[in-house]
Short mmCIF file of C-alpha atoms and ligand atoms in Angstrom, two decimals:
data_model
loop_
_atom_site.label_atom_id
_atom_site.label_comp_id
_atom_site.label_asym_id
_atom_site.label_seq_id
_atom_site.Cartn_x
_atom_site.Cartn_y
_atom_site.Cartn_z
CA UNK Y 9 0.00 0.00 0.00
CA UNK Y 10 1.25 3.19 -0.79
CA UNK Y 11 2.13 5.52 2.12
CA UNK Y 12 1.98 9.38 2.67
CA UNK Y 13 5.66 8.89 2.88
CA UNK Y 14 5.62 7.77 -0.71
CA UNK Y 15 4.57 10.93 -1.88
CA UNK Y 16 6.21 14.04 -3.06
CA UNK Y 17 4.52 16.35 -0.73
CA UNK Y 18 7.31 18.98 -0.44
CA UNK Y 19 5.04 22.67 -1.11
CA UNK Y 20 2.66 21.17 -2.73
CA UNK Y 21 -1.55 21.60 -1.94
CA UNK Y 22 -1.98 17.73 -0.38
CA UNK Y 23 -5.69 17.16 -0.07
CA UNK Y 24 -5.87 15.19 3.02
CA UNK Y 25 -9.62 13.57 3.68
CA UNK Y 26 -9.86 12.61 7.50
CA UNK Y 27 -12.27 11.24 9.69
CA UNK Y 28 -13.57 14.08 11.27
CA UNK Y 29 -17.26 12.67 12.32
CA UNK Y 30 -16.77 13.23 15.79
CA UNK Y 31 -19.86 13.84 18.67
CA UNK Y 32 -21.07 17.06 18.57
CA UNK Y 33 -23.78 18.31 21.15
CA UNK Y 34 -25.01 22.25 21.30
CA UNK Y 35 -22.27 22.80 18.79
CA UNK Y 36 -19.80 21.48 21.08
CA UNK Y 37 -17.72 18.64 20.28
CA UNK Y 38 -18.24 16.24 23.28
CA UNK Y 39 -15.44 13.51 22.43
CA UNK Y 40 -11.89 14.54 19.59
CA UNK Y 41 -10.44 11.45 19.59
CA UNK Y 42 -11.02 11.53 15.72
CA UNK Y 43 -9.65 14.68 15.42
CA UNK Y 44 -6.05 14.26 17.92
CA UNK Y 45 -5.89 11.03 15.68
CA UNK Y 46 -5.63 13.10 12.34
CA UNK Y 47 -2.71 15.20 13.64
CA UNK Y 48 0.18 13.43 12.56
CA UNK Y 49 -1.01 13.17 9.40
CA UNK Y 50 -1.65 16.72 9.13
CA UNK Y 51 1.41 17.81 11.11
CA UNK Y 52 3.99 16.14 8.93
CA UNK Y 53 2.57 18.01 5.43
CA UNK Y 54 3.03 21.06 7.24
CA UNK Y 55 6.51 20.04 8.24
CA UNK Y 56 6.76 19.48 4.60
CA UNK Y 57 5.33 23.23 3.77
CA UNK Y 58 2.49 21.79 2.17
CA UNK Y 59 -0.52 23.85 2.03
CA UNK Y 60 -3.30 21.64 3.22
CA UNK Y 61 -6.95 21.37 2.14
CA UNK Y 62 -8.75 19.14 4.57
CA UNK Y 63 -12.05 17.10 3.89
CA UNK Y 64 -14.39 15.02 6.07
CA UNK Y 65 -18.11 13.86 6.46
CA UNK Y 66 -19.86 14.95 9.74
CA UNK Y 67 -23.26 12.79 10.11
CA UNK Y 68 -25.93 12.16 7.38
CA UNK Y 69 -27.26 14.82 5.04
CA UNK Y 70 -30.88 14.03 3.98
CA UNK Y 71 -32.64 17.10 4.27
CA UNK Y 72 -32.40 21.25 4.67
CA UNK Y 73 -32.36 20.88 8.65
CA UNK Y 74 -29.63 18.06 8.59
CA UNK Y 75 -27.52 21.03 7.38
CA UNK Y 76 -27.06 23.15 10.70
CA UNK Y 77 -26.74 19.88 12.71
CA UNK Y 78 -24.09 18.51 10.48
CA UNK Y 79 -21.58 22.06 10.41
CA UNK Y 80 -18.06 21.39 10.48
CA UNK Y 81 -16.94 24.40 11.84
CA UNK Y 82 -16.53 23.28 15.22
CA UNK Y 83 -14.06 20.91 14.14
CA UNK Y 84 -12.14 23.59 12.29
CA UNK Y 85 -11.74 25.54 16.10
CA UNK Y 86 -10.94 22.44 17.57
CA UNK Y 87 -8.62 21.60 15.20
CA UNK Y 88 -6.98 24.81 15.09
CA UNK Y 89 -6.64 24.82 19.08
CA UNK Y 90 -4.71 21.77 19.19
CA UNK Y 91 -2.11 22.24 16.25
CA UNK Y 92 -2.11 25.73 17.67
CA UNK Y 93 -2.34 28.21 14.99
CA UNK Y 94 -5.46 29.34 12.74
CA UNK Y 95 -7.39 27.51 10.35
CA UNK Y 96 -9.25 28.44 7.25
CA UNK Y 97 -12.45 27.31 6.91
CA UNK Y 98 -14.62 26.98 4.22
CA UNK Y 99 -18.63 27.28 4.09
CA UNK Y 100 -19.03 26.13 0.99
CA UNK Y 101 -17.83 22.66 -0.79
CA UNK Y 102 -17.32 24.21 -4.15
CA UNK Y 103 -17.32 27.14 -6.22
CA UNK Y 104 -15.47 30.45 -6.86
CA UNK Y 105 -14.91 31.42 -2.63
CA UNK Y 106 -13.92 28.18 -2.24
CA UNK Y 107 -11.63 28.49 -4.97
CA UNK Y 108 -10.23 31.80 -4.06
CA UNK Y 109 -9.26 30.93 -0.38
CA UNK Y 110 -7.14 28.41 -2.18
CA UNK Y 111 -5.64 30.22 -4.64
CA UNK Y 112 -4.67 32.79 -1.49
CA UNK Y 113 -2.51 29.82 0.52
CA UNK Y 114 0.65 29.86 1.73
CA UNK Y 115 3.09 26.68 2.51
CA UNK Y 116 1.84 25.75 6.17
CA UNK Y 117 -1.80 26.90 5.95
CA UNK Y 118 -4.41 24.68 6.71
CA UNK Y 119 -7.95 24.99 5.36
CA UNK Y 120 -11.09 22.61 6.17
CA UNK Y 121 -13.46 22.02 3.59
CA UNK Y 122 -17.30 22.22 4.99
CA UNK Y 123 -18.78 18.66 5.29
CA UNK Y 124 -18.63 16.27 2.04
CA UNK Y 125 -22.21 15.38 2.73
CA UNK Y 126 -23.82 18.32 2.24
CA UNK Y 127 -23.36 17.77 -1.44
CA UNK Y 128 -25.67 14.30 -0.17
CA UNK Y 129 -28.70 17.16 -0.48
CA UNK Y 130 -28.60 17.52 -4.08
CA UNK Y 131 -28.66 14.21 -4.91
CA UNK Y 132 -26.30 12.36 -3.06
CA UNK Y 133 -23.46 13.31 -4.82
CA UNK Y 134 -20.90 12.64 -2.24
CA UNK Y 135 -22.03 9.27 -1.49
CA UNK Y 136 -22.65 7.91 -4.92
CA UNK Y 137 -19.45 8.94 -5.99
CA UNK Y 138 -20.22 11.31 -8.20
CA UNK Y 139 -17.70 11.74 -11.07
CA UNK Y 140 -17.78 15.03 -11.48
CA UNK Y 141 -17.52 15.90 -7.65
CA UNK Y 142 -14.48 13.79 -7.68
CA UNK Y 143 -13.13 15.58 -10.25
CA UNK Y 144 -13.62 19.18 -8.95
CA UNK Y 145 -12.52 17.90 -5.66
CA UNK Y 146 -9.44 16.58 -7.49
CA UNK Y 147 -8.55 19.43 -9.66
CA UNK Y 148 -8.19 21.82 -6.25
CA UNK Y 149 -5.06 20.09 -5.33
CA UNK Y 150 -2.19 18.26 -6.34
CA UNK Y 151 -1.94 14.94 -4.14
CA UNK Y 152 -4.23 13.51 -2.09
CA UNK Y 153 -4.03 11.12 0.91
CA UNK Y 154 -6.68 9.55 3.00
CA UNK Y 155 -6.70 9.38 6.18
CA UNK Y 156 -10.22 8.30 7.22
CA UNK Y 157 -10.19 4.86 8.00
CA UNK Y 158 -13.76 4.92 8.91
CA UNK Y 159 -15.15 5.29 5.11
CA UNK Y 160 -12.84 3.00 3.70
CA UNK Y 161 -15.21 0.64 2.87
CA UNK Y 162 -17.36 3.25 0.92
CA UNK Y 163 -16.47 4.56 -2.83
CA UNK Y 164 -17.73 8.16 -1.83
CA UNK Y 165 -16.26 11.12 -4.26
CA UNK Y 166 -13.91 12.45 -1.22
CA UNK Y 167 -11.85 9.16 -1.08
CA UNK Y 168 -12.59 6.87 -4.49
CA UNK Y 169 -13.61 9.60 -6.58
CA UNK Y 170 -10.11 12.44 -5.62
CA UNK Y 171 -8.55 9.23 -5.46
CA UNK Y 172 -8.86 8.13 -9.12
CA UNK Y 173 -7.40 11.94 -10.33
CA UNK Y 174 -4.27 12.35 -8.04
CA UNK Y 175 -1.26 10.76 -7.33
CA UNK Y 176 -2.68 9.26 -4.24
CA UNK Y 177 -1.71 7.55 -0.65
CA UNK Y 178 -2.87 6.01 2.92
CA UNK Y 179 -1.77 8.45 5.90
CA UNK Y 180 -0.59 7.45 9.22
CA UNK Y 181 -3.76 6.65 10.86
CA UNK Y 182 -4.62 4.22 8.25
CA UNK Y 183 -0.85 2.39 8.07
CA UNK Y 184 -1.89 1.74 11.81
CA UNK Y 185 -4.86 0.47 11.20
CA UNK Y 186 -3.66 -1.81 8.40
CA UNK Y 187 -0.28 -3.17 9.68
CA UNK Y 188 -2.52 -3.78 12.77
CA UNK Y 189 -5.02 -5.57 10.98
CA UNK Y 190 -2.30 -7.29 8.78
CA UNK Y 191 -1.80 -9.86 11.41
CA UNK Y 192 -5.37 -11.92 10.75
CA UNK Y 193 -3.89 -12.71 7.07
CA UNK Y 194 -1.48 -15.33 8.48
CA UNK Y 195 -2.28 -14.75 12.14
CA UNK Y 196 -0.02 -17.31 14.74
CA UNK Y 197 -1.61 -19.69 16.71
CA UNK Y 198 -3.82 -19.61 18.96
CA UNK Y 199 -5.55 -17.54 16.87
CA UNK Y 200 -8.88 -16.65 19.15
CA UNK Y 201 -12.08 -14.72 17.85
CA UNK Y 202 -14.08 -13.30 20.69
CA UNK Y 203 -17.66 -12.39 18.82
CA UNK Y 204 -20.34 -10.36 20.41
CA UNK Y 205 -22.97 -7.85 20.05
CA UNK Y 206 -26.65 -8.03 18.47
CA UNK Y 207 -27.15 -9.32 15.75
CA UNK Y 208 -25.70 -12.38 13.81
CA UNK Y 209 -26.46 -11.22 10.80
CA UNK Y 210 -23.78 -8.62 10.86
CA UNK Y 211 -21.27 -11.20 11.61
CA UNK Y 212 -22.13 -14.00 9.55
CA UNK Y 213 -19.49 -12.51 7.19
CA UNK Y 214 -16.88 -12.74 9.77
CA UNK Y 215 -17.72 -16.04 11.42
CA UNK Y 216 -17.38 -17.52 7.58
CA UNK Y 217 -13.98 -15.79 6.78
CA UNK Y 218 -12.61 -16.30 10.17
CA UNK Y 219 -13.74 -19.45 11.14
CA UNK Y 220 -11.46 -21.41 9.48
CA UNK Y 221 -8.28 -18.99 9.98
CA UNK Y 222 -8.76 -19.40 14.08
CA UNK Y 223 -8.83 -21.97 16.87
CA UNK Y 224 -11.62 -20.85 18.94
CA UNK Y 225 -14.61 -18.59 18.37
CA UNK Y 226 -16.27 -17.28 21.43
CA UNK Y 227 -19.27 -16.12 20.98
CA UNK Y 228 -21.69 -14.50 23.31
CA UNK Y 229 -23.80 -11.08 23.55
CA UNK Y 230 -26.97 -10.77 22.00
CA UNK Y 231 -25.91 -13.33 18.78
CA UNK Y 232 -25.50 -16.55 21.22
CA UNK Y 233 -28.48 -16.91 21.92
CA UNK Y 234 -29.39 -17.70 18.27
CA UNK Y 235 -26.67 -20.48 18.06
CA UNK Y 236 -28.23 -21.73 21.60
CA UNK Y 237 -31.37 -21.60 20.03
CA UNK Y 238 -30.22 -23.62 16.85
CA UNK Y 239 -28.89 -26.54 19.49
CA UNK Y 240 -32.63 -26.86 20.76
CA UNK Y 241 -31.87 -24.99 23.90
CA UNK Y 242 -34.71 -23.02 25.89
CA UNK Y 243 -33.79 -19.00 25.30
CA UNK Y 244 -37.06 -17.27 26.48
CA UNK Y 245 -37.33 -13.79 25.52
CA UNK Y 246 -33.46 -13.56 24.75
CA UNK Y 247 -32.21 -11.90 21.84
CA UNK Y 248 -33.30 -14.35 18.30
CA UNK Y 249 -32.43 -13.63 14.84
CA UNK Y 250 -34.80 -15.79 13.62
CA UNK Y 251 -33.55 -15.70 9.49
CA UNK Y 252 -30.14 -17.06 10.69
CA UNK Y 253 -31.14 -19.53 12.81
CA UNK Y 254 -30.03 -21.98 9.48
CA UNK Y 255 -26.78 -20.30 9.11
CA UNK Y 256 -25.75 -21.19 12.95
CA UNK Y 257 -26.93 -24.87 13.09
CA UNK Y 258 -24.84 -25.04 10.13
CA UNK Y 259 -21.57 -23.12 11.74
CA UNK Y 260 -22.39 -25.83 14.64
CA UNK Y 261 -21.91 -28.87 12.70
CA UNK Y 262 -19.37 -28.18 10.36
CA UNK Y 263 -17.27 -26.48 13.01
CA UNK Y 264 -18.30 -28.10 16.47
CA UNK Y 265 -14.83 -28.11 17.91
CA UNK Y 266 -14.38 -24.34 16.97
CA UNK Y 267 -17.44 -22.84 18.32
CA UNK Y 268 -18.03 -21.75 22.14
CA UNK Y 269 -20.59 -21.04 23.56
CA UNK Y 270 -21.41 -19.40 27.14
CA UNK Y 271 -23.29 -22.28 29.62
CA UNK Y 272 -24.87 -19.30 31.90
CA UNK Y 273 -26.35 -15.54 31.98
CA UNK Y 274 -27.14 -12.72 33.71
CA UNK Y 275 -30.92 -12.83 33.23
CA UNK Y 276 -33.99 -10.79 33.71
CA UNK Y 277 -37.66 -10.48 32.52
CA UNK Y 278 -37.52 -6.71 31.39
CA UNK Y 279 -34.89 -5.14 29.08
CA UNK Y 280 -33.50 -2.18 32.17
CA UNK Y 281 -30.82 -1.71 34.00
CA UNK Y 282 -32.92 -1.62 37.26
CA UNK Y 283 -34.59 -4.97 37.46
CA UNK Y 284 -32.35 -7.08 39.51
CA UNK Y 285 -30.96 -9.73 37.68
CA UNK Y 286 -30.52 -13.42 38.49
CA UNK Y 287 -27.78 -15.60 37.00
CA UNK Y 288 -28.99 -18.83 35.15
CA UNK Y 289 -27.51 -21.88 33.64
CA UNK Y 290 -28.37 -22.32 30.03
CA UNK Y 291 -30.98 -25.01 30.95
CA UNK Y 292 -32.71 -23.02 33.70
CA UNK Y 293 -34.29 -20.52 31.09
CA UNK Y 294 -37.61 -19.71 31.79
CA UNK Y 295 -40.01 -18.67 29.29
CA UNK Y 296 -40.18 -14.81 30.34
CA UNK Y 297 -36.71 -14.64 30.60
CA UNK Y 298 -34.24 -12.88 28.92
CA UNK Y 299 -30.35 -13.17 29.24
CA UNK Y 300 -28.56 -9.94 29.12
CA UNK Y 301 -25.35 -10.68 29.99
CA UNK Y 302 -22.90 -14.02 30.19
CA UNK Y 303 -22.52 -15.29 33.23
CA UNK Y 304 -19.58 -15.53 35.97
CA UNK Y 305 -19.08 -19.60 34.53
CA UNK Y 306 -18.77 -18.58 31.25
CA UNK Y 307 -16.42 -15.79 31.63
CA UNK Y 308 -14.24 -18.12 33.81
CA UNK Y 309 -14.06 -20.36 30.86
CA UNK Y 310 -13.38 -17.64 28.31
CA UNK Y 311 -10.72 -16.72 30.14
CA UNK Y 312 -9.05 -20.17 29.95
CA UNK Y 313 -9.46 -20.45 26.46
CA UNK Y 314 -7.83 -17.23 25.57
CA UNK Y 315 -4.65 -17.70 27.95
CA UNK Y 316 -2.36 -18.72 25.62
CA UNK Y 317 -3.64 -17.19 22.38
CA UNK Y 318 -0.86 -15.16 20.62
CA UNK Y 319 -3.53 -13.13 19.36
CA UNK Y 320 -7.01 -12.27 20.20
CA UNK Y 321 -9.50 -10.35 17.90
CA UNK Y 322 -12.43 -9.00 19.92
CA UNK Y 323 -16.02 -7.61 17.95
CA UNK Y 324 -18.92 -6.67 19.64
CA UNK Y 325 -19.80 -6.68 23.75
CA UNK Y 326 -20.64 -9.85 25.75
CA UNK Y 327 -23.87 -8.39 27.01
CA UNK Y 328 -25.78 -4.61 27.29
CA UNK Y 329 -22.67 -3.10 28.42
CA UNK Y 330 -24.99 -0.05 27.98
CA UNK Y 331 -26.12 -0.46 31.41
CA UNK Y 332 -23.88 -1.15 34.38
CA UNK Y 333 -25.32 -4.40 35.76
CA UNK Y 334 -24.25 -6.41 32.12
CA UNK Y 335 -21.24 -4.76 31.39
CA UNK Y 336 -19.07 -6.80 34.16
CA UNK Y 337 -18.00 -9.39 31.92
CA UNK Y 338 -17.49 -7.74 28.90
CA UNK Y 339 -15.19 -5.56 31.37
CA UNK Y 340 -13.75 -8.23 33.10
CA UNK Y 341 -12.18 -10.64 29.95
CA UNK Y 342 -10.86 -7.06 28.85
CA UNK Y 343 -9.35 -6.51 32.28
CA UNK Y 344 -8.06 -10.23 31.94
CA UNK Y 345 -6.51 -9.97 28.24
CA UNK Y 346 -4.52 -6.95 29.61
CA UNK Y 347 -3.58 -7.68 32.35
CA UNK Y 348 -1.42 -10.59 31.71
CA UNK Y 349 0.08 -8.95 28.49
CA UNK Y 350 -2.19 -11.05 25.65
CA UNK Y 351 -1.88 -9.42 22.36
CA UNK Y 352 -5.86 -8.34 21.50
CA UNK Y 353 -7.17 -5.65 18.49
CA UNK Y 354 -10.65 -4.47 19.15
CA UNK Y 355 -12.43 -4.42 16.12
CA UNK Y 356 -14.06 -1.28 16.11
CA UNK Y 357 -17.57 0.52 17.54
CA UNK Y 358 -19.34 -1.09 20.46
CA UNK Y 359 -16.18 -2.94 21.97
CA UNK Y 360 -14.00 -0.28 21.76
CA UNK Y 361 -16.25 1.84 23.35
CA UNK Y 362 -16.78 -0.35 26.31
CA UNK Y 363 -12.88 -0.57 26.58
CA UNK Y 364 -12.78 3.00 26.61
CA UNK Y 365 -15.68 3.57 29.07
CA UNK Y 366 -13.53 0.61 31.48
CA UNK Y 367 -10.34 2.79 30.70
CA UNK Y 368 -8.58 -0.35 28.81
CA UNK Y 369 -8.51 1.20 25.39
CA UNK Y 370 -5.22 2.62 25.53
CA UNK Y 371 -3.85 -1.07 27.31
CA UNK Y 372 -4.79 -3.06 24.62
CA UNK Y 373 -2.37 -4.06 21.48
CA UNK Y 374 -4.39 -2.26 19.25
CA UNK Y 375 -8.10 -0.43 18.89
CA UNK Y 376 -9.27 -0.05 15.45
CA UNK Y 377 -11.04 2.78 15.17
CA UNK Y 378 -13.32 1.72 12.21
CA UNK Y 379 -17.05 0.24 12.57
CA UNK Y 380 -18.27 -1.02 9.41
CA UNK Y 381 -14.43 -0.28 8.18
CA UNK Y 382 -13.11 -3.07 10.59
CA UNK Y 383 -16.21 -5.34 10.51
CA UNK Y 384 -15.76 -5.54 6.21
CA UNK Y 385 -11.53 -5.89 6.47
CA UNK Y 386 -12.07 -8.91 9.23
CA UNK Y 387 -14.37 -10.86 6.56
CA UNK Y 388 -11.89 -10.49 3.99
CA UNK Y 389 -14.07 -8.18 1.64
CA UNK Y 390 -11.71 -5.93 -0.63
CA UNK Y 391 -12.19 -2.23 0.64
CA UNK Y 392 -13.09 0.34 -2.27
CA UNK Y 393 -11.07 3.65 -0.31
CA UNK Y 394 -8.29 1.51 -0.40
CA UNK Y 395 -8.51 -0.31 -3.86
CA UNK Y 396 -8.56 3.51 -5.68
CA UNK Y 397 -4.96 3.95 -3.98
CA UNK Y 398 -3.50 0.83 -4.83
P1 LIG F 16 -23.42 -5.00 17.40
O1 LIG F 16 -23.62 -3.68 16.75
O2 LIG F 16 -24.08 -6.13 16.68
O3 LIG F 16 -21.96 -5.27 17.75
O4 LIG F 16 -24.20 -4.93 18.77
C1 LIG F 16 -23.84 -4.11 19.85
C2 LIG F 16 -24.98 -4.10 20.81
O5 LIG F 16 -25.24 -5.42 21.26
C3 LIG F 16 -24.78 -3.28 22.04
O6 LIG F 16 -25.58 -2.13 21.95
C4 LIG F 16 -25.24 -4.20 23.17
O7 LIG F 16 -26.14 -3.57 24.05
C5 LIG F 16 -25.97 -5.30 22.43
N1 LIG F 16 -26.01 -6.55 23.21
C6 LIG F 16 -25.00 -7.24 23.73
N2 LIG F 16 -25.44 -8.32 24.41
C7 LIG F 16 -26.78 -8.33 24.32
C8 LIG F 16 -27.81 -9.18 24.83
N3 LIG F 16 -27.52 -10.25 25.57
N4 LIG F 16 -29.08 -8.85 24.53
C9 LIG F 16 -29.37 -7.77 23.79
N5 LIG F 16 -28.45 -6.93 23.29
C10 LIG F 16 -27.16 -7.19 23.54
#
């Protein structure tokens, strides 16, 4: 993969298109992680006297009123706080002002581009990957680098369309992500999936690219109780997704010796976090039940089976870690996986929240920062934003 480091950046206008969809509430940005993580990137063109012409997606543009909710310019005083000096920002994604405040740069200016998706209000040019967008976007600098792992499994104009005009590479944030992620294509053994989360049809992709790569494949969360259902076991109100109920007895008997699956819950009749919970073998299940978390049992045995992995890849919570009472063993194998040194990447949205939430994120070998992003790499699908740089 080509590298921002392969690129003759020296003065020239380096289009750089981050990840800049950060939390915003009151038009205050309630959580930069997304933006400190773009600084290197952006740091070494300007060590390079680049001028540089920043682009990101905030949100979803449908309509007029997603507009206002969906400004950038927060991010462009955030941003200009932390590199500490001023940033130009644009209003508009296109036209002659746009053009202008270009045309005006100096080496070491930076200027953010108002959110890609508000060209998703006249019809969805941004995310269909317009060709002419690209294009415009293209012609407005001279080499372009993305940085936004989170999109890289979209062909939107600001990656695959700029991409496909200008000599074009991955930035820092992505050669993280990548060499990170580099280790499933030959991983060493033990080689343990830890699977969680809602729904199994999100991971069916996984499971079938993964399951024959690794050793184990815990699974638990919402999703086990489908594969519990699928061995004739009792799940009351649990969690069912009922259209892959086929898919997991079939998982089960082709890979029996892979699959585990938890043997007791933290269960409850109402989906809160103030009905007390009781915890419940897997053949104690009554009807007007429904397990929110795994239990202490299973956790004990996770535990065992991921001692000696030499790597661990970790998607999706082991129960509601949403609310306190069913986030203790989603907390507790991530307290266990760090604490004696095993080498674990979080695959991206729900679990790396919960490790930030129990203050593990930063302990871990590595947290990929990409939802869908990670989700698509881990079953093996080629990823568009990447394809248009190769
Ligand atoms: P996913 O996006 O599929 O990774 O799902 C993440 C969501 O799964 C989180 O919001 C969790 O609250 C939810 N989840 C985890 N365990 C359970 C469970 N036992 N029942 C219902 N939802 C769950």
């Amino acid at each position: 993969m080509r590298t921002i480091k392969d690129l003759d950046i020296e003065n020239k206008k380096v289009i750089i298109r981050c990840d800049f969809n950060v939390p915003i509430k009151d038009g205050k940005i309630t959580d930069d992680t997304r933006i400190q993580a773009a600084l290197e990137t952006i740091q070494y063109c300007l060590d390079k006297n680049a001028k540089v012409i920043l682009l990101s997606h905030l949100g979803r543009v449908k309509e007029e009123a997603d507009l206002a909710k969906n400004d950038l310019a927060p991010v462009a005083d955030r941003l200009s706080k932390l590199l500490k000096k001023d940033i130009l920002f644009s209003e508009k994604t296109r036209g002659e002002e746009l053009e202008a405040v270009i045309d005006s740069m100096e080496p070491g200016d930076v200027l953010l581009i108002q959110n890609t998706r508000y060209e998703d209000l006249d019809g969805k040019k941004e995310s269909s990957n317009d060709e002419e967008l690209g294009a415009y976007w293209a012609s407005l600098g001279d080499v372009f680098v993305n940085d936004a792992f989170g999109t890289i499994h979209r062909a939107h104009a600001s990656n695959v369309g700029i991409a496909s005009h200008l000599p074009s590479a991955v930035g820092f944030l992505i050669e993280r992500e990548l060499n990170a992620l580099s280790v499933l294509e030959n991983p060493p053994h033990p080689f343990i999936v830890v699977l969680g989360g809602a729904k199994v049809a999100d991971k069916i992709g996984v499971i079938e690219n993964l399951v024959t790569k690794a050793d184990k494949i815990l699974i638990g969360g919402g999703m086990a109780f489908t594969f519990l259902k699928a061995k004739g076991y009792e799940i009351g109100k649990s969690l069912l997704d009922e259209e892959n109920l086929d898919f997991c007895k079939r998982m089960l008997e082709e890979h029996s010796d892979k699959i585990v699956l938890p043997v007791d819950f933290a269960v409850t009749n109402e989906y809160s976090n103030d009905e007390e919970y009781r915890v419940r073998g897997i053949n104690e299940f009554h009807a007007d039940e429904m397990g929110l978390d795994i239990g202490n049992q299973t956790v004990e045995f996770f535990k065992q089976v991921v001692e000696d992995a030499a790597i661990v890849i970790w998607n999706g919570p082991l129960g509601v870690y949403e609310f306190d009472q069913y986030k203790k063993n989603t907390d507790e194998l991530l307290k266990y996986l760090v604490v004696n040194d095993i080498k674990v990447i979080l695959g991206g949205g729900d679990i790396v929240a919960a490790a930030t939430a129990a203050g593990y994120k930063d302990k871990v070998y590595h947290a990929s920062t990409g939802g869908g992003a990670t989700l698509e790499y881990l079953e093996g699908k080629k990823l568009p934003g990447l394809e248009a740089i190769k």
